[in-house]
Amino acid sequence: MTEIIEADSREEYMPLLLIGDEQEEMVRKYLDRCELWLLMEEGEIRALCAVTDEGNGTLELKNIAVYPVFQHRGYGRKLIEFVCSRYSGTFSRLIAGTGDSPLTVPFYEKCGFVCIRTVKNWFTENYDHPIFEEGVQLRDMLIFEKDLEV
Ligand SMILES: CC(C)(COP(=O)(O)OP(=O)(O)OC[C@H]1O[C@@H](n2cnc3c(N)ncnc32)[C@H](O)[C@@H]1OP(=O)(O)O)[C@@H](O)C(=O)NCCC(=O)NCCS
């Protein structure tokens, strides 16, 4: 049985958070102000996500990560569906920033997000090392949006 519960601590989840965002300093920028949700199955954590209130009805997905052995089994989608259901009525939209990567863009699109803008050179200017996914260096950040039912 899958259950999604709110984490009441933070530090112990850093290894999983770093799968979603590999620079710890960037994770720490939102760690204390996020709500952190854990997806559990058979009593074990399989995935998590972190969301923050960005004001004006905007909820931001700051991190979503599934342990590599459990990826592509629908856990990421379950977390997105949970967040949409949990926060609709309170927030009007969910946004998520990601690199222009074949590992993440199709996931957000399949989950109903649309790309609304691009922040040029965000990864090259804000990370202390180059980030590669599938052999391609991430440079720009794509901002995805999904409407939440009010
Ligand atoms: C990205 C991530 C959160 C997706 O979670 P997941 O559990 O593997 O994805 P799901 O199995 O729920 O996939 C949902 C849909 O997206 C599609 N999808 C997911 N990853 C994909 C990929 N790399 N390429 C194409 N489609 C993909 C799935 O096929 C599925 O579509 P379907 O429901 O029509 O079959 C997960 O792979 C992960 O933790 N990656 C590493 C961390 C990361 O990059 N986090 C995002 C930071 S922005």
CSV table of C-alpha atoms and ligand atoms in Angstrom, one decimal:
chain,number,residue,atom,x,y,z
A,1,MET,CA,0.0,0.0,0.0
A,2,THR,CA,1.3,3.5,-0.9
A,3,GLU,CA,0.9,6.2,1.6
A,4,ILE,CA,2.2,9.8,1.5
A,5,ILE,CA,3.0,11.4,4.9
A,6,GLU,CA,4.5,14.8,5.9
A,7,ALA,CA,8.0,14.6,7.2
A,8,ASP,CA,8.6,16.0,10.7
A,9,SER,CA,12.3,16.3,10.3
A,10,ARG,CA,14.7,17.4,7.5
A,11,GLU,CA,18.3,16.4,7.7
A,12,GLU,CA,17.9,12.6,7.4
A,13,TYR,CA,16.3,13.1,3.9
A,14,MET,CA,19.2,15.1,2.5
A,15,PRO,CA,20.6,12.1,0.4
A,16,LEU,CA,17.3,11.8,-1.4
A,17,LEU,CA,16.9,15.5,-1.7
A,18,LEU,CA,20.3,15.6,-3.4
A,19,ILE,CA,19.0,13.2,-6.1
A,20,GLY,CA,16.5,15.9,-7.0
A,21,ASP,CA,19.0,18.8,-6.7
A,22,GLU,CA,22.6,17.9,-6.5
A,23,GLN,CA,23.9,21.1,-4.8
A,24,GLU,CA,23.3,21.0,-1.0
A,25,GLU,CA,23.6,24.8,-0.7
A,26,MET,CA,20.7,25.2,-3.1
A,27,VAL,CA,18.6,22.6,-1.1
A,28,ARG,CA,19.3,24.5,2.1
A,29,LYS,CA,17.8,27.7,0.7
A,30,TYR,CA,14.3,26.2,1.0
A,31,LEU,CA,14.7,23.3,3.5
A,32,ASP,CA,13.5,25.2,6.6
A,33,ARG,CA,10.5,26.8,4.9
A,34,CYS,CA,9.2,23.9,2.8
A,35,GLU,CA,6.6,21.3,3.4
A,36,LEU,CA,8.2,17.9,2.8
A,37,TRP,CA,6.2,14.9,1.8
A,38,LEU,CA,7.4,11.3,1.8
A,39,LEU,CA,6.0,8.5,-0.4
A,40,MET,CA,6.1,5.2,1.5
A,41,GLU,CA,5.5,1.7,0.4
A,42,GLU,CA,5.8,-1.4,2.5
A,43,GLY,CA,7.0,0.9,5.3
A,44,GLU,CA,10.0,2.2,3.3
A,45,ILE,CA,10.5,5.6,1.7
A,46,ARG,CA,10.5,5.4,-2.1
A,47,ALA,CA,10.3,9.1,-3.0
A,48,LEU,CA,9.8,12.6,-1.7
A,49,CYS,CA,8.9,16.1,-2.7
A,50,ALA,CA,9.3,19.6,-1.2
A,51,VAL,CA,6.9,22.4,-1.8
A,52,THR,CA,6.9,26.1,-0.8
A,53,ASP,CA,4.4,28.9,-0.6
A,54,GLU,CA,5.7,31.6,-3.1
A,55,GLY,CA,2.8,34.0,-2.4
A,56,ASN,CA,-0.1,35.2,-4.7
A,57,GLY,CA,-1.6,31.7,-4.8
A,58,THR,CA,1.6,30.1,-6.2
A,59,LEU,CA,2.9,26.8,-4.8
A,60,GLU,CA,6.4,25.8,-6.0
A,61,LEU,CA,7.6,22.3,-6.3
A,62,LYS,CA,11.2,22.8,-5.1
A,63,ASN,CA,12.3,19.2,-5.2
A,64,ILE,CA,10.9,15.8,-6.4
A,65,ALA,CA,13.1,12.7,-6.2
A,66,VAL,CA,12.5,9.0,-6.5
A,67,TYR,CA,15.3,6.5,-5.5
A,68,PRO,CA,16.9,5.3,-8.7
A,69,VAL,CA,15.8,1.7,-8.4
A,70,PHE,CA,12.2,2.8,-8.0
A,71,GLN,CA,12.1,5.3,-10.9
A,72,HIS,CA,9.6,4.9,-13.8
A,73,ARG,CA,7.1,3.0,-11.6
A,74,GLY,CA,4.6,5.9,-11.2
A,75,TYR,CA,5.8,7.2,-7.9
A,76,GLY,CA,6.7,10.7,-9.3
A,77,ARG,CA,3.2,11.0,-10.8
A,78,LYS,CA,1.6,9.9,-7.6
A,79,LEU,CA,3.4,12.7,-5.7
A,80,ILE,CA,2.3,15.3,-8.2
A,81,GLU,CA,-1.3,14.1,-8.1
A,82,PHE,CA,-1.1,14.1,-4.3
A,83,VAL,CA,0.2,17.7,-4.2
A,84,CYS,CA,-2.4,18.9,-6.7
A,85,SER,CA,-5.2,17.4,-4.6
A,86,ARG,CA,-3.8,18.5,-1.2
A,87,TYR,CA,-3.2,22.1,-2.2
A,88,SER,CA,-6.0,22.8,-4.6
A,89,GLY,CA,-8.4,25.2,-3.1
A,90,THR,CA,-5.6,26.9,-1.2
A,91,PHE,CA,-3.3,27.6,-4.2
A,92,SER,CA,-4.2,28.4,-7.8
A,93,ARG,CA,-1.1,27.2,-9.5
A,94,LEU,CA,1.8,24.8,-9.0
A,95,ILE,CA,5.2,25.8,-10.6
A,96,ALA,CA,8.4,23.8,-11.0
A,97,GLY,CA,11.8,24.8,-12.4
A,98,THR,CA,14.0,22.3,-14.1
A,99,GLY,CA,16.8,22.0,-16.5
A,100,ASP,CA,16.2,21.5,-20.2
A,101,SER,CA,16.8,17.8,-19.8
A,102,PRO,CA,15.3,14.7,-21.5
A,103,LEU,CA,15.1,13.1,-18.0
A,104,THR,CA,12.7,15.7,-16.5
A,105,VAL,CA,10.9,17.6,-19.2
A,106,PRO,CA,8.9,14.6,-20.5
A,107,PHE,CA,7.9,13.8,-16.9
A,108,TYR,CA,6.5,17.2,-16.2
A,109,GLU,CA,4.7,17.3,-19.6
A,110,LYS,CA,3.2,13.9,-18.9
A,111,CYS,CA,2.0,15.1,-15.5
A,112,GLY,CA,0.1,18.0,-17.1
A,113,PHE,CA,2.6,20.9,-16.7
A,114,VAL,CA,3.3,23.4,-19.5
A,115,CYS,CA,6.4,25.4,-19.9
A,116,ILE,CA,5.7,29.1,-19.4
A,117,ARG,CA,9.1,30.7,-19.5
A,118,THR,CA,12.9,30.2,-19.6
A,119,VAL,CA,15.5,31.7,-17.2
A,120,LYS,CA,18.6,32.0,-19.3
A,121,ASN,CA,21.9,30.5,-17.9
A,122,TRP,CA,20.3,29.8,-14.5
A,123,PHE,CA,22.3,26.6,-13.9
A,124,THR,CA,25.6,28.0,-15.2
A,125,GLU,CA,25.3,31.1,-13.1
A,126,ASN,CA,23.9,29.7,-9.8
A,127,TYR,CA,25.6,26.3,-9.4
A,128,ASP,CA,29.3,25.9,-8.4
A,129,HIS,CA,29.9,23.1,-10.9
A,130,PRO,CA,28.6,22.2,-14.4
A,131,ILE,CA,25.6,19.8,-14.3
A,132,PHE,CA,25.2,17.2,-16.9
A,133,GLU,CA,22.2,15.0,-17.6
A,134,GLU,CA,22.4,12.4,-20.4
A,135,GLY,CA,25.7,14.0,-21.5
A,136,VAL,CA,24.1,17.4,-22.0
A,137,GLN,CA,25.1,20.4,-19.8
A,138,LEU,CA,22.2,22.1,-18.2
A,139,ARG,CA,22.2,25.8,-18.8
A,140,ASP,CA,18.8,27.4,-18.8
A,141,MET,CA,16.0,26.7,-16.3
A,142,LEU,CA,12.6,26.0,-17.7
A,143,ILE,CA,9.6,27.1,-15.6
A,144,PHE,CA,6.7,24.7,-15.8
A,145,GLU,CA,3.2,25.5,-14.5
A,146,LYS,CA,0.1,23.5,-13.7
A,147,ASP,CA,-3.3,25.0,-12.8
A,148,LEU,CA,-4.8,23.9,-9.5
A,149,GLU,CA,-8.5,23.8,-9.2
A,150,VAL,CA,-9.8,26.5,-6.9
B,1,LIG,C1,12.0,12.8,-12.5
B,1,LIG,C2,11.4,11.8,-11.5
B,1,LIG,C3,10.9,12.6,-10.3
B,1,LIG,C4,10.2,11.1,-12.2
B,1,LIG,O1,9.6,10.2,-11.3
B,1,LIG,P1,9.2,8.7,-11.8
B,1,LIG,O2,8.6,8.0,-10.6
B,1,LIG,O3,10.5,8.1,-12.3
B,1,LIG,O4,8.2,9.0,-13.0
B,1,LIG,P2,6.8,8.3,-13.2
B,1,LIG,O5,7.0,6.8,-13.3
B,1,LIG,O6,5.8,8.7,-12.2
B,1,LIG,O7,6.4,8.8,-14.7
B,1,LIG,C5,5.3,9.6,-14.9
B,1,LIG,C6,5.2,9.8,-16.5
B,1,LIG,O8,6.3,10.5,-16.9
B,1,LIG,C7,7.0,9.7,-17.9
B,1,LIG,N1,8.5,9.8,-17.7
B,1,LIG,C8,9.1,9.9,-16.5
B,1,LIG,N2,10.5,10.0,-16.8
B,1,LIG,C9,10.6,10.1,-18.1
B,1,LIG,C10,11.7,10.2,-19.0
B,1,LIG,N3,13.0,10.3,-18.5
B,1,LIG,N4,11.5,10.2,-20.3
B,1,LIG,C11,10.2,10.1,-20.9
B,1,LIG,N5,9.1,10.0,-20.1
B,1,LIG,C12,9.3,10.0,-18.7
B,1,LIG,C13,6.6,8.3,-17.6
B,1,LIG,O9,6.7,7.5,-18.8
B,1,LIG,C14,5.2,8.4,-17.2
B,1,LIG,O10,4.3,8.6,-18.3
B,1,LIG,P3,3.0,7.7,-18.4
B,1,LIG,O11,2.3,7.8,-17.0
B,1,LIG,O12,2.2,8.2,-19.5
B,1,LIG,O13,3.5,6.3,-18.6
B,1,LIG,C15,12.4,10.7,-11.2
B,1,LIG,O14,12.8,10.0,-12.3
B,1,LIG,C16,13.6,11.2,-10.4
B,1,LIG,O15,13.6,11.2,-9.2
B,1,LIG,N6,14.7,11.6,-11.2
B,1,LIG,C17,15.9,12.1,-10.5
B,1,LIG,C18,15.7,13.4,-9.8
B,1,LIG,C19,15.2,14.5,-10.6
B,1,LIG,O16,15.6,14.7,-11.7
B,1,LIG,N7,14.2,15.2,-10.1
B,1,LIG,C20,13.5,16.3,-10.8
B,1,LIG,C21,14.3,17.6,-10.5
B,1,LIG,S1,13.6,18.9,-11.5
